[in-house]
Amino acid sequence: MNRTVKSYVKARNRLSKKNKLLLNTSPTKFFFKDKDFQNFNFLNPEQKNILEIGFGDGGNLLINARQNLDSFYIGIEVYEMGVANVLNIAETEGIDNLKVILGDAVDVLEKNNHFSCFDEVIIFFPDPWPKRKHNKRRLISENFLMNIKKIMRENGTLRIKTDWQDYADEIEIYLKKVFKNYKEAADQKLDSITKYEKIALAEKRKISYFEVY
Ligand SMILES: C[S@@+](CC[C@H](N)C(=O)[O-])C[C@H]1O[C@@H](n2cnc3c(N)ncnc32)[C@H](O)[C@@H]1O
């Protein structure tokens, strides 16, 4: 599927020389660019595998990887600074239960949806694109959720948080169509508070939480 409308705008960021080098050397132990990414078959079926889509600065991804050494974490993000941040920290700390893909999660999953390997898929605070004329840019669509369902193990869980009510309403419609087990307002697990969750809390916006399996 050739998409022209993307869920992100490429930020023009000034990467340091070190980060440029880091992001131009792919694949590595920790990192793939989407063009070099083959498939998820390298994941160990004996292990718990978790995918975080749009991890931003990577705070939640890193905390989870550090705390759950028996699990393996994959992150997909288009924001180069966020990817470089995770790679630098993973390398420095020797966190080796984690791999990051730099690229568009929609494209990555459209091409790699044949292997049911994830126990958990996380999407926290996807960009809300609040203006009606921009709604079509939103990451979560019925097709995207169908691809996520294909890569989830039978008892896998998809967890989504958003602080944008209108987006939450849209997500709920798609989730009910795609997943048979839809749990409304499930109890939140004790996640670390992400950068965007902090902003939502400071601005006193209601946070909708979805958990489906
Ligand atoms: C609002 S931020 C949330 C970041 C983080 N999850 C948090 O809660 O702080 C949304 C993130 O999704 C990323 N993103 C948007 N579209 C994406 C896509 N198609 N594939 C991968 N990442 C995407 C953006 O680059 C951004 O970092």
Tab-separated table of C-alpha atoms and ligand atoms in Angstrom:
chain	number	residue	atom	x	y	z
A	1	MET	CA	0.000	0.000	0.000
A	2	ASN	CA	1.490	3.330	-1.042
A	3	ARG	CA	0.616	5.960	1.577
A	4	THR	CA	1.140	9.608	0.930
A	5	VAL	CA	-0.500	10.805	4.147
A	6	LYS	CA	1.818	10.064	7.039
A	7	SER	CA	1.154	10.114	10.776
A	8	TYR	CA	4.232	12.260	11.385
A	9	VAL	CA	6.170	15.188	10.033
A	10	LYS	CA	9.900	14.553	9.848
A	11	ALA	CA	11.497	16.804	12.434
A	12	ARG	CA	14.588	18.650	11.244
A	13	ASN	CA	16.855	17.888	14.096
A	14	ARG	CA	20.503	18.613	14.444
A	15	LEU	CA	22.038	15.261	15.124
A	16	SER	CA	25.510	15.207	16.609
A	17	LYS	CA	28.281	13.569	14.557
A	18	LYS	CA	28.153	10.600	16.894
A	19	ASN	CA	24.401	10.180	16.438
A	20	LYS	CA	24.650	10.565	12.661
A	21	LEU	CA	27.218	7.804	12.577
A	22	LEU	CA	25.085	5.684	14.878
A	23	LEU	CA	22.023	6.052	12.655
A	24	ASN	CA	23.965	5.465	9.466
A	25	THR	CA	25.354	2.159	10.631
A	26	SER	CA	22.582	-0.348	10.179
A	27	PRO	CA	21.903	-3.108	10.949
A	28	THR	CA	23.676	-3.407	14.294
A	29	LYS	CA	23.093	-5.456	17.405
A	30	PHE	CA	20.562	-2.915	18.642
A	31	PHE	CA	19.293	-1.247	15.536
A	32	PHE	CA	17.731	-1.571	12.084
A	33	LYS	CA	16.668	1.057	9.625
A	34	ASP	CA	13.323	0.047	8.144
A	35	LYS	CA	14.969	-0.510	4.732
A	36	ASP	CA	17.359	-3.082	6.271
A	37	PHE	CA	14.722	-4.737	8.396
A	38	GLN	CA	13.914	-8.249	7.173
A	39	ASN	CA	11.294	-9.689	9.505
A	40	PHE	CA	10.560	-10.533	13.143
A	41	ASN	CA	11.673	-14.166	12.742
A	42	PHE	CA	14.786	-13.575	14.845
A	43	LEU	CA	12.603	-13.272	17.955
A	44	ASN	CA	12.859	-16.163	20.350
A	45	PRO	CA	9.491	-17.960	20.601
A	46	GLU	CA	10.368	-19.053	24.156
A	47	GLN	CA	10.680	-15.454	25.291
A	48	LYS	CA	8.086	-12.815	26.092
A	49	ASN	CA	8.281	-10.301	23.225
A	50	ILE	CA	6.988	-6.746	23.534
A	51	LEU	CA	6.619	-4.128	20.809
A	52	GLU	CA	6.365	-0.399	21.552
A	53	ILE	CA	5.262	1.781	18.642
A	54	GLY	CA	6.076	5.517	18.666
A	55	PHE	CA	8.212	5.383	21.805
A	56	GLY	CA	9.291	9.059	21.591
A	57	ASP	CA	12.350	9.597	23.778
A	58	GLY	CA	12.320	5.905	24.708
A	59	GLY	CA	11.926	6.364	28.462
A	60	ASN	CA	9.258	3.692	28.849
A	61	LEU	CA	11.014	1.258	26.504
A	62	LEU	CA	14.305	1.530	28.408
A	63	ILE	CA	12.717	1.218	31.858
A	64	ASN	CA	10.829	-1.907	30.779
A	65	ALA	CA	13.894	-3.474	29.149
A	66	ARG	CA	16.005	-2.813	32.254
A	67	GLN	CA	13.381	-4.219	34.616
A	68	ASN	CA	12.421	-7.335	32.637
A	69	LEU	CA	15.588	-9.013	31.531
A	70	ASP	CA	13.733	-12.193	30.560
A	71	SER	CA	11.631	-10.323	27.998
A	72	PHE	CA	12.696	-8.922	24.633
A	73	TYR	CA	11.705	-5.418	23.510
A	74	ILE	CA	11.302	-4.027	20.010
A	75	GLY	CA	10.675	-0.328	19.469
A	76	ILE	CA	9.606	1.351	16.227
A	77	GLU	CA	9.966	5.124	15.953
A	78	VAL	CA	10.458	7.693	13.177
A	79	TYR	CA	11.955	10.358	15.437
A	80	GLU	CA	15.717	10.107	14.906
A	81	MET	CA	16.680	11.852	18.168
A	82	GLY	CA	14.524	9.406	20.141
A	83	VAL	CA	16.077	6.419	18.385
A	84	ALA	CA	19.601	7.793	18.912
A	85	ASN	CA	18.815	8.399	22.593
A	86	VAL	CA	17.770	4.777	23.106
A	87	LEU	CA	20.754	3.442	21.165
A	88	ASN	CA	23.244	5.517	23.158
A	89	ILE	CA	21.783	4.426	26.487
A	90	ALA	CA	21.403	0.775	25.454
A	91	GLU	CA	25.024	0.704	24.311
A	92	THR	CA	26.370	2.467	27.405
A	93	GLU	CA	24.434	0.282	29.821
A	94	GLY	CA	24.788	-2.908	27.779
A	95	ILE	CA	21.026	-3.449	27.629
A	96	ASP	CA	20.837	-6.306	25.181
A	97	ASN	CA	17.185	-7.375	25.360
A	98	LEU	CA	16.136	-4.586	23.028
A	99	LYS	CA	16.167	-3.694	19.329
A	100	VAL	CA	15.012	-0.488	17.705
A	101	ILE	CA	13.705	0.048	14.192
A	102	LEU	CA	13.965	3.549	12.746
A	103	GLY	CA	11.031	3.970	10.403
A	104	ASP	CA	7.335	4.181	9.856
A	105	ALA	CA	5.512	1.553	11.919
A	106	VAL	CA	2.641	1.487	9.418
A	107	ASP	CA	4.977	0.431	6.610
A	108	VAL	CA	6.997	-1.934	8.804
A	109	LEU	CA	3.863	-3.836	9.898
A	110	GLU	CA	2.267	-3.782	6.447
A	111	LYS	CA	5.324	-5.696	5.180
A	112	ASN	CA	5.904	-7.872	8.252
A	113	ASN	CA	2.589	-9.223	9.476
A	114	HIS	CA	3.062	-12.941	8.912
A	115	PHE	CA	4.592	-13.967	12.218
A	116	SER	CA	2.551	-13.989	15.428
A	117	CYS	CA	5.297	-13.247	17.902
A	118	PHE	CA	4.284	-10.447	20.293
A	119	ASP	CA	2.823	-10.956	23.745
A	120	GLU	CA	2.242	-7.262	24.158
A	121	VAL	CA	1.989	-4.291	21.802
A	122	ILE	CA	2.068	-0.787	23.287
A	123	ILE	CA	1.040	2.515	21.704
A	124	PHE	CA	1.154	5.341	24.216
A	125	PHE	CA	-0.078	8.797	23.260
A	126	PRO	CA	-0.045	8.577	19.459
A	127	ASP	CA	-0.058	12.055	17.895
A	128	PRO	CA	-3.701	13.194	18.096
A	129	TRP	CA	-3.790	15.321	14.934
A	130	PRO	CA	-6.668	17.270	16.489
A	131	LYS	CA	-7.729	19.417	13.538
A	132	ARG	CA	-10.461	17.682	11.569
A	133	LYS	CA	-8.613	18.230	8.270
A	134	HIS	CA	-5.618	16.362	9.750
A	135	ASN	CA	-7.553	13.433	11.264
A	136	LYS	CA	-6.566	11.238	8.317
A	137	ARG	CA	-2.953	11.448	9.486
A	138	ARG	CA	-3.733	9.527	12.659
A	139	LEU	CA	-1.583	6.452	13.160
A	140	ILE	CA	-4.355	4.154	14.365
A	141	SER	CA	-6.626	2.915	11.620
A	142	GLU	CA	-8.605	-0.280	11.194
A	143	ASN	CA	-5.983	-1.625	8.772
A	144	PHE	CA	-3.110	-0.822	11.155
A	145	LEU	CA	-4.923	-2.622	13.987
A	146	MET	CA	-5.509	-5.638	11.735
A	147	ASN	CA	-1.771	-5.816	11.099
A	148	ILE	CA	-1.094	-5.529	14.829
A	149	LYS	CA	-3.530	-8.357	15.500
A	150	LYS	CA	-1.677	-10.553	12.992
A	151	ILE	CA	1.646	-10.132	14.792
A	152	MET	CA	0.189	-10.754	18.253
A	153	ARG	CA	0.312	-14.156	19.859
A	154	GLU	CA	-3.008	-15.791	20.674
A	155	ASN	CA	-3.070	-14.484	24.218
A	156	GLY	CA	-1.263	-11.264	23.378
A	157	THR	CA	-2.480	-7.869	24.546
A	158	LEU	CA	-2.599	-4.519	22.795
A	159	ARG	CA	-2.454	-1.494	25.110
A	160	ILE	CA	-3.209	2.036	23.960
A	161	LYS	CA	-3.352	5.313	25.855
A	162	THR	CA	-4.536	8.630	24.525
A	163	ASP	CA	-5.438	11.968	26.087
A	164	TRP	CA	-7.523	13.086	23.126
A	165	GLN	CA	-11.217	12.223	23.564
A	166	ASP	CA	-12.130	12.466	19.910
A	167	TYR	CA	-9.261	10.109	18.997
A	168	ALA	CA	-10.240	7.779	21.846
A	169	ASP	CA	-13.769	7.539	20.397
A	170	GLU	CA	-12.349	6.700	16.969
A	171	ILE	CA	-9.904	4.132	18.385
A	172	GLU	CA	-12.723	2.465	20.339
A	173	ILE	CA	-14.758	1.943	17.153
A	174	TYR	CA	-11.813	0.302	15.357
A	175	LEU	CA	-10.848	-1.822	18.353
A	176	LYS	CA	-14.365	-3.205	18.683
A	177	LYS	CA	-14.324	-4.149	14.987
A	178	VAL	CA	-10.913	-5.823	14.989
A	179	PHE	CA	-10.576	-7.458	18.428
A	180	LYS	CA	-13.169	-9.764	19.885
A	181	ASN	CA	-12.076	-9.240	23.459
A	182	TYR	CA	-12.425	-5.588	24.131
A	183	LYS	CA	-12.066	-4.456	27.722
A	184	GLU	CA	-13.333	-0.961	28.372
A	185	ALA	CA	-11.569	1.172	30.971
A	186	ALA	CA	-9.407	-1.721	32.091
A	187	ASP	CA	-7.241	-1.158	35.131
A	188	GLN	CA	-4.008	0.446	34.104
A	189	LYS	CA	-0.866	-1.481	34.767
A	190	LEU	CA	1.798	0.356	36.659
A	191	ASP	CA	3.505	1.871	33.666
A	192	SER	CA	6.168	4.506	33.922
A	193	ILE	CA	4.737	7.924	33.068
A	194	THR	CA	5.852	8.886	29.582
A	195	LYS	CA	6.808	12.394	28.481
A	196	TYR	CA	3.433	12.938	26.817
A	197	GLU	CA	1.535	11.456	29.727
A	198	LYS	CA	3.223	14.031	31.964
A	199	ILE	CA	1.995	16.810	29.667
A	200	ALA	CA	-1.551	15.375	29.652
A	201	LEU	CA	-1.561	15.175	33.454
A	202	ALA	CA	-0.206	18.718	33.818
A	203	GLU	CA	-2.910	19.991	31.474
A	204	LYS	CA	-5.535	17.940	33.351
A	205	ARG	CA	-6.733	16.042	30.279
A	206	LYS	CA	-8.579	12.778	30.776
A	207	ILE	CA	-6.487	9.790	29.761
A	208	SER	CA	-8.298	6.952	27.978
A	209	TYR	CA	-6.765	3.537	28.346
A	210	PHE	CA	-7.589	0.542	26.158
A	211	GLU	CA	-6.545	-3.019	26.573
A	212	VAL	CA	-7.596	-5.633	24.024
A	213	TYR	CA	-6.616	-9.183	23.314
B	1	LIG	C1	3.012	12.221	20.927
B	1	LIG	S1	4.448	11.266	20.752
B	1	LIG	C2	4.345	10.099	22.092
B	1	LIG	C3	5.693	9.568	22.490
B	1	LIG	C4	5.687	8.600	23.680
B	1	LIG	N1	4.962	7.393	23.366
B	1	LIG	C5	5.147	9.262	24.897
B	1	LIG	O1	4.076	8.828	25.391
B	1	LIG	O2	5.802	10.176	25.416
B	1	LIG	C6	4.070	10.233	19.365
B	1	LIG	C7	5.304	9.543	18.801
B	1	LIG	O3	4.900	8.678	17.744
B	1	LIG	C8	5.893	8.753	16.723
B	1	LIG	N2	5.264	8.328	15.467
B	1	LIG	C9	4.284	8.967	14.778
B	1	LIG	N3	3.950	8.269	13.687
B	1	LIG	C10	4.746	7.170	13.670
B	1	LIG	C11	4.874	6.087	12.782
B	1	LIG	N4	4.123	5.986	11.692
B	1	LIG	N5	5.792	5.124	13.058
B	1	LIG	C12	6.571	5.226	14.172
B	1	LIG	N6	6.496	6.229	15.054
B	1	LIG	C13	5.589	7.191	14.806
B	1	LIG	C14	6.331	10.203	16.723
B	1	LIG	O4	7.599	10.375	16.121
B	1	LIG	C15	6.327	10.510	18.217
B	1	LIG	O5	7.590	10.249	18.800
